[in-house]
Amino acid sequence: MVNRTDLRASGNRVAEGVFDLAVAERLVVELEGQPVWVLPFDSDGSWYVVVDSGAAVIVGPDGSTRSVEASSERVPPEIPTGASAAQLGLFDNPLPDTRVVRDGSIVAALVSPTDRYDHGVLGDDLEAAGVQLNDLCTGERVLIEVSSPDVIEGLSPLLADIDGDGETDVLVTVSNDDTGARLVAYRLDGSLLAQSEPIGRGNRWRNQLGVAPVGPGGELEVVDVRIPHIGGVVEYFRVEGDELVLVASASEFTTHVIGSRNLDMGIVADGTGDGDLDVVVLTQDRTKLVVLERSVDGVDLAVEVDLGSPASTNVAVQSPVENTALAIGNQDSQLLIWTSASQ
C-alpha cells in the first residue's frame, strides 16, 4: 500500500506502470461527499478516498465502496499533507506542514519557517528558509539556506538525479517578492548545481512536478508548471552548465488550486502505452485530464479525457500485478478510475 500522494518517497512524481488513457476502461464511482484525497490501497487495486466531510471510504477495483474511520485502516487523511511527528523529529526547526522525502539513506525536509514572503499560494503565510539533508547511515547533516528575500515555496524538496551523473540531487522552488519563483537544484553537499531564470515578478509561482527521461529522445528533463493559476505553462528544462535551460513548454494547463496544499494534480507517466514517459496534467479549468508528449518540435497533446466537472483531488496511480490504474476525484462527488492492461 502507498500512503503518499506524491507517489514516491523521493517526492519525484513519476509513476510506474503503463496505461493508454485513450483506450483504458473507465469506471465512475458515486461517493457520498466530494473527494479530496485519493491514494492506492493494498495490492488488489483498491483506493482509499477522503471526502470533504473528513470521512473516508475504500473503493474496490469493481467500484464497490465501504466506509472506514478516517483515522484507521493505516492511512489517516493528514498523511498526504504533512509528515508524522516521528519524521519531523529528525529535523531541526522543520516547516510544520513539510513532507519528508527519502532516497536511499538520505532524508530531506523543508526547515526554518519564515513569514518574510506573504504570497500564501499554499494556504498560509509560512514558507521555508532552508532544506535539511540527513544521512541516516553516517549521521551527517547538511543545511542548505536561502537568504532574504528568498524563501522555498513548497511542501517538500524533490530528490532525483537532475543532471544524469548518477548522483542524487535536490530540487526546490525558490521565490521572492521581486522576481517570483525559480527552480534551484543543489548537490547533496549543499553546493549549487543549476537554476532556472526567475519568472520576473513577485507573487508568481512554479509547481515542480518531476524529473525523468521525458525528452523526445529519452533525454532527462525537469518538469514544472509555471503560474498554474493564471494560464499555467508546463515547462521542460535540461541542465546546461550551471543553468536549468527551458527547452519546451505548453500553455493552459494546471496542477494546483490556489490556497490548496494539494500539489499533486499532475504526474509523469506513460499515458499512451508506447513505452515513453509523458506528462499527465489538467486543463486550466480542471475539467479535462490530458497527456502531453514531448516531440522534436516541442510538446504535443496526445490524449484528452473529460472529467465531467472540475477535478477535486490529486492524480493517483497504482500498478498491481496485472493492470495499471489511474484515479482522480471530481466536484460531482465521483471517483473516476481508468484501468488498462500493463504492457
mmCIF file of C-alpha atoms in Angstrom:
data_model
loop_
_atom_site.group_PDB
_atom_site.id
_atom_site.type_symbol
_atom_site.label_atom_id
_atom_site.label_comp_id
_atom_site.label_asym_id
_atom_site.label_seq_id
_atom_site.Cartn_x
_atom_site.Cartn_y
_atom_site.Cartn_z
ATOM 1 C CA MET A 1 0.000 0.000 0.000
ATOM 2 C CA VAL A 2 1.199 3.530 -0.832
ATOM 3 C CA ASN A 3 0.324 6.358 1.533
ATOM 4 C CA ARG A 4 1.831 9.243 -0.414
ATOM 5 C CA THR A 5 0.021 11.463 -2.872
ATOM 6 C CA ASP A 6 3.346 12.379 -4.473
ATOM 7 C CA LEU A 7 3.762 8.695 -5.458
ATOM 8 C CA ARG A 8 7.385 8.162 -4.434
ATOM 9 C CA ALA A 9 9.277 8.509 -1.186
ATOM 10 C CA SER A 10 11.695 10.804 -3.012
ATOM 11 C CA GLY A 11 8.932 13.304 -3.823
ATOM 12 C CA ASN A 12 9.538 12.758 -7.539
ATOM 13 C CA ARG A 13 6.080 12.479 -9.109
ATOM 14 C CA VAL A 14 6.943 9.731 -11.582
ATOM 15 C CA ALA A 15 4.518 6.801 -11.783
ATOM 16 C CA GLU A 16 5.413 3.221 -12.597
ATOM 17 C CA GLY A 17 3.368 1.103 -14.961
ATOM 18 C CA VAL A 18 1.897 1.679 -18.398
ATOM 19 C CA PHE A 19 -1.602 2.743 -19.344
ATOM 20 C CA ASP A 20 -3.142 4.151 -22.507
ATOM 21 C CA LEU A 21 -5.589 6.762 -21.268
ATOM 22 C CA ALA A 22 -7.229 6.989 -24.686
ATOM 23 C CA VAL A 23 -8.487 3.387 -24.649
ATOM 24 C CA ALA A 24 -8.419 2.470 -20.953
ATOM 25 C CA GLU A 25 -11.682 1.300 -19.447
ATOM 26 C CA ARG A 26 -13.270 3.997 -17.252
ATOM 27 C CA LEU A 27 -15.232 3.320 -14.083
ATOM 28 C CA VAL A 28 -17.288 6.072 -12.404
ATOM 29 C CA VAL A 29 -17.928 5.601 -8.682
ATOM 30 C CA GLU A 30 -20.528 7.753 -6.905
ATOM 31 C CA LEU A 31 -19.409 8.917 -3.457
ATOM 32 C CA GLU A 32 -21.194 10.485 -0.503
ATOM 33 C CA GLY A 33 -19.238 13.691 -0.473
ATOM 34 C CA GLN A 34 -16.735 15.476 -2.667
ATOM 35 C CA PRO A 35 -13.424 13.600 -2.755
ATOM 36 C CA VAL A 36 -10.369 15.485 -1.507
ATOM 37 C CA TRP A 37 -7.572 12.894 -1.492
ATOM 38 C CA VAL A 38 -7.198 9.523 -3.193
ATOM 39 C CA LEU A 39 -4.433 7.006 -2.543
ATOM 40 C CA PRO A 40 -3.688 3.462 -3.725
ATOM 41 C CA PHE A 41 -4.799 0.884 -1.137
ATOM 42 C CA ASP A 42 -3.310 -2.610 -0.909
ATOM 43 C CA SER A 43 -2.359 -4.684 -3.933
ATOM 44 C CA ASP A 44 -5.847 -5.627 -5.143
ATOM 45 C CA GLY A 45 -6.435 -2.347 -6.986
ATOM 46 C CA SER A 46 -8.444 -0.696 -4.204
ATOM 47 C CA TRP A 47 -8.360 3.018 -3.418
ATOM 48 C CA TYR A 48 -8.532 4.956 -0.157
ATOM 49 C CA VAL A 49 -10.558 8.161 -0.596
ATOM 50 C CA VAL A 50 -11.017 11.028 1.859
ATOM 51 C CA VAL A 51 -14.062 13.247 1.231
ATOM 52 C CA ASP A 52 -14.675 16.855 2.230
ATOM 53 C CA SER A 53 -16.508 15.903 5.442
ATOM 54 C CA GLY A 54 -13.363 14.187 6.715
ATOM 55 C CA ALA A 55 -14.891 10.733 6.271
ATOM 56 C CA ALA A 56 -13.026 8.041 4.389
ATOM 57 C CA VAL A 57 -14.113 5.278 2.054
ATOM 58 C CA ILE A 58 -12.319 2.367 0.444
ATOM 59 C CA VAL A 59 -13.250 1.871 -3.201
ATOM 60 C CA GLY A 60 -12.695 -1.580 -4.644
ATOM 61 C CA PRO A 61 -11.450 -2.220 -8.190
ATOM 62 C CA ASP A 62 -15.033 -3.140 -9.121
ATOM 63 C CA GLY A 63 -16.392 0.180 -7.784
ATOM 64 C CA SER A 64 -17.745 -1.213 -4.530
ATOM 65 C CA THR A 65 -17.388 1.055 -1.503
ATOM 66 C CA ARG A 66 -17.118 0.655 2.243
ATOM 67 C CA SER A 67 -16.841 3.397 4.825
ATOM 68 C CA VAL A 68 -13.996 3.408 7.326
ATOM 69 C CA GLU A 69 -12.860 5.617 10.143
ATOM 70 C CA ALA A 70 -10.628 8.268 8.620
ATOM 71 C CA SER A 71 -8.034 7.695 11.338
ATOM 72 C CA SER A 72 -7.992 3.922 10.915
ATOM 73 C CA GLU A 73 -7.039 1.475 8.169
ATOM 74 C CA ARG A 74 -3.435 2.772 8.332
ATOM 75 C CA VAL A 75 -3.986 5.867 6.166
ATOM 76 C CA PRO A 76 -5.090 8.888 8.204
ATOM 77 C CA PRO A 77 -6.059 11.810 5.964
ATOM 78 C CA GLU A 78 -3.324 14.100 7.283
ATOM 79 C CA ILE A 79 -0.559 11.917 5.792
ATOM 80 C CA PRO A 80 -0.830 13.360 2.265
ATOM 81 C CA THR A 81 -0.423 16.913 3.571
ATOM 82 C CA GLY A 82 2.365 16.559 6.074
ATOM 83 C CA ALA A 83 4.829 14.381 7.955
ATOM 84 C CA SER A 84 4.388 12.413 11.156
ATOM 85 C CA ALA A 85 5.789 13.687 14.447
ATOM 86 C CA ALA A 86 8.438 10.974 14.323
ATOM 87 C CA GLN A 87 9.543 12.065 10.860
ATOM 88 C CA LEU A 88 9.609 15.733 11.821
ATOM 89 C CA GLY A 89 11.712 14.849 14.848
ATOM 90 C CA LEU A 90 14.598 14.021 12.529
ATOM 91 C CA PHE A 91 14.970 17.686 11.628
ATOM 92 C CA ASP A 92 15.846 20.978 13.299
ATOM 93 C CA ASN A 93 13.003 23.529 13.183
ATOM 94 C CA PRO A 94 11.030 21.882 10.357
ATOM 95 C CA LEU A 95 8.284 23.634 8.431
ATOM 96 C CA PRO A 96 5.099 22.418 10.202
ATOM 97 C CA ASP A 97 3.480 21.031 7.047
ATOM 98 C CA THR A 98 6.589 19.791 5.258
ATOM 99 C CA ARG A 99 6.700 16.352 3.697
ATOM 100 C CA VAL A 100 9.739 14.257 4.469
ATOM 101 C CA VAL A 101 11.304 12.734 1.346
ATOM 102 C CA ARG A 102 13.865 9.970 1.096
ATOM 103 C CA ASP A 103 16.275 8.493 -1.417
ATOM 104 C CA GLY A 104 18.412 5.648 -0.088
ATOM 105 C CA SER A 105 19.925 6.749 3.211
ATOM 106 C CA ILE A 106 19.186 10.440 2.580
ATOM 107 C CA VAL A 107 16.105 12.024 4.148
ATOM 108 C CA ALA A 108 15.212 15.650 3.490
ATOM 109 C CA ALA A 109 12.652 18.211 4.601
ATOM 110 C CA LEU A 110 11.998 21.935 4.477
ATOM 111 C CA VAL A 111 13.095 23.779 7.622
ATOM 112 C CA SER A 112 13.409 27.249 9.170
ATOM 113 C CA PRO A 113 9.850 28.621 8.769
ATOM 114 C CA THR A 114 9.618 32.280 7.828
ATOM 115 C CA ASP A 115 6.835 34.756 7.040
ATOM 116 C CA ARG A 116 9.017 37.116 5.014
ATOM 117 C CA TYR A 117 7.132 36.276 1.789
ATOM 118 C CA ASP A 118 3.352 36.554 2.177
ATOM 119 C CA HIS A 119 2.261 35.144 -1.182
ATOM 120 C CA GLY A 120 0.231 32.426 0.584
ATOM 121 C CA VAL A 121 -0.257 30.346 -2.550
ATOM 122 C CA LEU A 122 -0.323 27.153 -0.443
ATOM 123 C CA GLY A 123 -2.840 28.465 2.067
ATOM 124 C CA ASP A 124 -0.743 30.029 4.825
ATOM 125 C CA ASP A 125 1.886 32.719 5.369
ATOM 126 C CA LEU A 126 4.748 30.392 6.297
ATOM 127 C CA GLU A 127 7.407 29.238 3.878
ATOM 128 C CA ALA A 128 10.827 27.666 4.440
ATOM 129 C CA ALA A 129 14.205 29.361 4.542
ATOM 130 C CA GLY A 130 16.150 26.137 4.186
ATOM 131 C CA VAL A 131 16.401 22.453 3.314
ATOM 132 C CA GLN A 132 17.948 19.967 5.720
ATOM 133 C CA LEU A 133 19.505 16.741 4.442
ATOM 134 C CA ASN A 134 20.254 13.903 6.867
ATOM 135 C CA ASP A 135 22.251 10.794 6.025
ATOM 136 C CA LEU A 136 20.741 8.028 8.152
ATOM 137 C CA CYS A 137 23.821 5.859 7.693
ATOM 138 C CA THR A 138 26.586 8.315 8.534
ATOM 139 C CA GLY A 139 24.646 10.785 10.677
ATOM 140 C CA GLU A 140 25.895 13.662 8.533
ATOM 141 C CA ARG A 141 23.589 16.684 8.324
ATOM 142 C CA VAL A 142 23.640 19.360 5.655
ATOM 143 C CA LEU A 143 21.646 22.594 5.898
ATOM 144 C CA ILE A 144 21.027 24.491 2.667
ATOM 145 C CA GLU A 145 19.810 28.013 3.450
ATOM 146 C CA VAL A 146 18.362 30.681 1.170
ATOM 147 C CA SER A 147 18.953 34.271 2.168
ATOM 148 C CA SER A 148 16.352 37.039 2.394
ATOM 149 C CA PRO A 149 14.249 37.944 0.487
ATOM 150 C CA ASP A 150 14.206 34.389 -0.909
ATOM 151 C CA VAL A 151 12.083 31.572 0.509
ATOM 152 C CA ILE A 152 11.496 27.982 -0.560
ATOM 153 C CA GLU A 153 7.873 27.932 -1.683
ATOM 154 C CA GLY A 154 6.547 24.386 -1.497
ATOM 155 C CA LEU A 155 5.881 21.473 0.839
ATOM 156 C CA SER A 156 8.986 19.396 0.200
ATOM 157 C CA PRO A 157 12.216 19.150 -1.708
ATOM 158 C CA LEU A 158 12.423 16.683 -4.590
ATOM 159 C CA LEU A 159 15.261 14.152 -4.609
ATOM 160 C CA ALA A 160 16.393 12.957 -8.025
ATOM 161 C CA ASP A 161 19.379 12.804 -10.329
ATOM 162 C CA ILE A 162 18.944 16.146 -12.073
ATOM 163 C CA ASP A 163 21.993 16.132 -14.368
ATOM 164 C CA GLY A 164 22.353 12.442 -15.215
ATOM 165 C CA ASP A 165 25.617 11.832 -13.377
ATOM 166 C CA GLY A 166 24.164 9.018 -11.272
ATOM 167 C CA GLU A 167 24.142 11.063 -8.064
ATOM 168 C CA THR A 168 21.091 12.230 -6.137
ATOM 169 C CA ASP A 169 20.397 15.973 -6.238
ATOM 170 C CA VAL A 170 17.891 18.245 -4.502
ATOM 171 C CA LEU A 171 15.305 20.357 -6.351
ATOM 172 C CA VAL A 172 13.292 23.193 -4.770
ATOM 173 C CA THR A 173 11.260 26.195 -5.866
ATOM 174 C CA VAL A 174 12.800 29.433 -4.601
ATOM 175 C CA SER A 175 10.660 32.598 -4.628
ATOM 176 C CA ASN A 176 10.725 36.235 -3.594
ATOM 177 C CA ASP A 177 8.709 39.447 -3.891
ATOM 178 C CA ASP A 178 10.854 40.938 -6.618
ATOM 179 C CA THR A 179 11.375 38.295 -9.287
ATOM 180 C CA GLY A 180 8.975 35.496 -8.364
ATOM 181 C CA ALA A 181 9.854 31.814 -8.493
ATOM 182 C CA ARG A 182 12.773 29.922 -9.990
ATOM 183 C CA LEU A 183 13.810 26.268 -9.888
ATOM 184 C CA VAL A 184 17.038 25.628 -7.999
ATOM 185 C CA ALA A 185 18.961 22.337 -7.877
ATOM 186 C CA TYR A 186 21.637 21.565 -5.272
ATOM 187 C CA ARG A 187 24.073 18.733 -4.789
ATOM 188 C CA LEU A 188 23.889 16.729 -1.563
ATOM 189 C CA ASP A 189 26.822 18.685 -0.146
ATOM 190 C CA GLY A 190 24.749 21.873 -0.451
ATOM 191 C CA SER A 191 26.587 23.356 -3.417
ATOM 192 C CA LEU A 192 24.582 24.896 -6.233
ATOM 193 C CA LEU A 193 24.092 22.629 -9.244
ATOM 194 C CA ALA A 194 21.857 24.683 -11.545
ATOM 195 C CA GLN A 195 18.949 27.100 -11.535
ATOM 196 C CA SER A 196 16.365 28.436 -13.950
ATOM 197 C CA GLU A 197 15.607 32.035 -14.774
ATOM 198 C CA PRO A 198 13.047 33.539 -12.356
ATOM 199 C CA ILE A 199 9.569 34.306 -13.636
ATOM 200 C CA GLY A 200 10.291 38.033 -13.444
ATOM 201 C CA ARG A 201 7.766 39.395 -10.943
ATOM 202 C CA GLY A 202 6.624 38.634 -7.411
ATOM 203 C CA ASN A 203 3.600 36.523 -6.467
ATOM 204 C CA ARG A 204 4.250 34.207 -9.389
ATOM 205 C CA TRP A 205 4.881 30.548 -8.515
ATOM 206 C CA ARG A 206 6.135 27.305 -10.050
ATOM 207 C CA ASN A 207 4.847 23.867 -9.047
ATOM 208 C CA GLN A 208 7.759 21.457 -9.543
ATOM 209 C CA LEU A 209 6.407 18.199 -10.919
ATOM 210 C CA GLY A 210 9.063 15.627 -11.741
ATOM 211 C CA VAL A 211 12.453 14.666 -13.123
ATOM 212 C CA ALA A 212 12.516 11.900 -15.738
ATOM 213 C CA PRO A 213 13.690 10.959 -19.261
ATOM 214 C CA VAL A 214 10.721 12.633 -20.963
ATOM 215 C CA GLY A 215 12.644 14.278 -23.814
ATOM 216 C CA PRO A 216 11.843 13.246 -27.408
ATOM 217 C CA GLY A 217 14.971 11.098 -27.456
ATOM 218 C CA GLY A 218 14.694 9.996 -23.849
ATOM 219 C CA GLU A 219 16.678 12.961 -22.544
ATOM 220 C CA LEU A 220 16.498 13.667 -18.826
ATOM 221 C CA GLU A 221 14.344 16.734 -18.182
ATOM 222 C CA VAL A 222 12.944 18.646 -15.215
ATOM 223 C CA VAL A 223 9.218 19.408 -15.472
ATOM 224 C CA ASP A 224 7.259 22.111 -13.687
ATOM 225 C CA VAL A 225 4.087 24.142 -14.159
ATOM 226 C CA ARG A 226 4.671 27.890 -14.169
ATOM 227 C CA ILE A 227 1.842 30.156 -12.928
ATOM 228 C CA PRO A 228 -0.612 27.212 -12.662
ATOM 229 C CA HIS A 229 -3.467 29.534 -11.631
ATOM 230 C CA ILE A 230 -3.234 32.045 -14.484
ATOM 231 C CA GLY A 231 -2.621 30.348 -17.803
ATOM 232 C CA GLY A 232 -0.460 27.531 -16.428
ATOM 233 C CA VAL A 233 2.556 26.637 -18.549
ATOM 234 C CA VAL A 234 4.038 23.132 -18.451
ATOM 235 C CA GLU A 235 7.791 23.635 -18.814
ATOM 236 C CA TYR A 236 10.633 21.244 -19.605
ATOM 237 C CA PHE A 237 14.227 22.062 -18.566
ATOM 238 C CA ARG A 238 17.649 20.493 -19.079
ATOM 239 C CA VAL A 239 20.855 21.123 -17.166
ATOM 240 C CA GLU A 240 23.400 23.049 -19.221
ATOM 241 C CA GLY A 241 26.388 24.086 -17.157
ATOM 242 C CA ASP A 242 25.022 25.780 -14.048
ATOM 243 C CA GLU A 243 21.685 26.615 -15.671
ATOM 244 C CA LEU A 244 18.340 24.890 -15.990
ATOM 245 C CA VAL A 245 17.553 25.821 -19.574
ATOM 246 C CA LEU A 246 13.970 25.846 -20.862
ATOM 247 C CA VAL A 247 13.702 23.561 -23.907
ATOM 248 C CA ALA A 248 9.930 23.210 -24.424
ATOM 249 C CA SER A 249 6.604 24.409 -23.000
ATOM 250 C CA ALA A 250 2.829 24.170 -23.428
ATOM 251 C CA SER A 251 0.188 26.567 -22.064
ATOM 252 C CA GLU A 252 -3.255 26.498 -20.450
ATOM 253 C CA PHE A 253 -2.731 23.608 -18.035
ATOM 254 C CA THR A 254 -2.620 23.315 -14.245
ATOM 255 C CA THR A 255 -1.620 21.095 -11.329
ATOM 256 C CA HIS A 256 -2.814 23.210 -8.390
ATOM 257 C CA VAL A 257 -5.703 25.211 -6.938
ATOM 258 C CA ILE A 258 -4.611 28.432 -5.265
ATOM 259 C CA GLY A 259 -4.622 28.180 -1.466
ATOM 260 C CA SER A 260 -4.515 24.369 -1.530
ATOM 261 C CA ARG A 261 -1.882 22.008 -0.161
ATOM 262 C CA ASN A 262 -2.656 19.550 -2.924
ATOM 263 C CA LEU A 263 0.397 19.882 -5.172
ATOM 264 C CA ASP A 264 -0.233 16.522 -6.829
ATOM 265 C CA MET A 265 -2.746 17.216 -9.595
ATOM 266 C CA GLY A 266 -0.241 16.005 -12.173
ATOM 267 C CA ILE A 267 2.226 13.170 -12.715
ATOM 268 C CA VAL A 268 4.890 11.899 -15.076
ATOM 269 C CA ALA A 269 3.844 8.522 -16.502
ATOM 270 C CA ASP A 270 3.474 6.532 -19.697
ATOM 271 C CA GLY A 271 -0.064 7.618 -20.512
ATOM 272 C CA THR A 272 -0.170 6.469 -24.126
ATOM 273 C CA GLY A 273 1.112 2.904 -23.812
ATOM 274 C CA ASP A 274 4.072 3.444 -26.136
ATOM 275 C CA GLY A 275 6.788 2.837 -23.550
ATOM 276 C CA ASP A 276 7.794 6.511 -23.275
ATOM 277 C CA LEU A 277 7.122 8.755 -20.291
ATOM 278 C CA ASP A 278 4.625 11.588 -20.697
ATOM 279 C CA VAL A 279 3.273 14.398 -18.534
ATOM 280 C CA VAL A 280 -0.296 13.978 -17.261
ATOM 281 C CA VAL A 281 -1.924 17.219 -16.082
ATOM 282 C CA LEU A 282 -5.240 19.059 -16.083
ATOM 283 C CA THR A 283 -6.604 21.715 -18.386
ATOM 284 C CA GLN A 284 -6.709 25.170 -16.828
ATOM 285 C CA ASP A 285 -10.383 24.765 -15.807
ATOM 286 C CA ARG A 286 -9.583 21.293 -14.393
ATOM 287 C CA THR A 287 -12.426 19.650 -16.356
ATOM 288 C CA LYS A 288 -10.152 17.523 -18.540
ATOM 289 C CA LEU A 289 -7.187 15.266 -17.911
ATOM 290 C CA VAL A 290 -4.570 15.381 -20.646
ATOM 291 C CA VAL A 291 -1.451 13.500 -21.687
ATOM 292 C CA LEU A 292 1.361 15.658 -23.086
ATOM 293 C CA GLU A 293 4.097 14.085 -25.219
ATOM 294 C CA ARG A 294 7.465 15.655 -25.937
ATOM 295 C CA SER A 295 8.386 15.823 -29.599
ATOM 296 C CA VAL A 296 11.317 17.248 -31.541
ATOM 297 C CA ASP A 297 9.099 20.268 -32.249
ATOM 298 C CA GLY A 298 8.055 20.837 -28.632
ATOM 299 C CA VAL A 299 5.003 19.421 -26.860
ATOM 300 C CA ASP A 300 2.032 17.565 -28.366
ATOM 301 C CA LEU A 301 -1.395 16.975 -26.837
ATOM 302 C CA ALA A 302 -1.681 13.183 -27.156
ATOM 303 C CA VAL A 303 -4.837 12.389 -25.142
ATOM 304 C CA GLU A 304 -7.654 14.409 -23.578
ATOM 305 C CA VAL A 305 -10.444 12.906 -21.436
ATOM 306 C CA ASP A 306 -13.431 14.675 -19.915
ATOM 307 C CA LEU A 307 -13.844 14.551 -16.114
ATOM 308 C CA GLY A 308 -17.464 15.742 -16.100
ATOM 309 C CA SER A 309 -16.677 18.505 -13.584
ATOM 310 C CA PRO A 310 -13.513 20.111 -12.196
ATOM 311 C CA ALA A 311 -11.025 17.790 -10.532
ATOM 312 C CA SER A 312 -11.005 17.953 -6.729
ATOM 313 C CA THR A 313 -8.206 15.517 -5.774
ATOM 314 C CA ASN A 314 -4.666 14.581 -6.587
ATOM 315 C CA VAL A 315 -3.943 12.281 -9.540
ATOM 316 C CA ALA A 316 -3.275 8.797 -8.143
ATOM 317 C CA VAL A 317 -1.702 5.840 -9.924
ATOM 318 C CA GLN A 318 -1.123 2.245 -8.905
ATOM 319 C CA SER A 319 0.400 -0.721 -10.704
ATOM 320 C CA PRO A 320 -0.778 -4.058 -9.316
ATOM 321 C CA VAL A 321 0.487 -7.267 -10.866
ATOM 322 C CA GLU A 322 -1.841 -7.349 -13.861
ATOM 323 C CA ASN A 323 -3.075 -3.805 -14.521
ATOM 324 C CA THR A 324 -2.099 -0.181 -14.119
ATOM 325 C CA ALA A 325 -4.835 2.152 -12.943
ATOM 326 C CA LEU A 326 -5.243 5.906 -12.589
ATOM 327 C CA ALA A 327 -7.808 7.619 -10.371
ATOM 328 C CA ILE A 328 -8.952 11.174 -9.769
ATOM 329 C CA GLY A 329 -11.979 12.674 -7.999
ATOM 330 C CA ASN A 330 -14.236 15.458 -9.246
ATOM 331 C CA GLN A 331 -16.571 18.088 -7.803
ATOM 332 C CA ASP A 332 -19.624 15.971 -8.680
ATOM 333 C CA SER A 333 -18.659 13.607 -5.827
ATOM 334 C CA GLN A 334 -17.325 10.993 -8.195
ATOM 335 C CA LEU A 335 -14.157 8.940 -8.302
ATOM 336 C CA LEU A 336 -13.057 8.260 -11.880
ATOM 337 C CA ILE A 337 -10.852 5.215 -12.420
ATOM 338 C CA TRP A 338 -9.119 4.231 -15.658
ATOM 339 C CA THR A 339 -7.654 0.737 -15.908
ATOM 340 C CA SER A 340 -5.678 -0.826 -18.721
ATOM 341 C CA ALA A 341 -3.540 -3.909 -19.073
ATOM 342 C CA SER A 342 0.128 -3.389 -18.314
ATOM 343 C CA GLN A 343 2.408 -3.640 -21.330
#
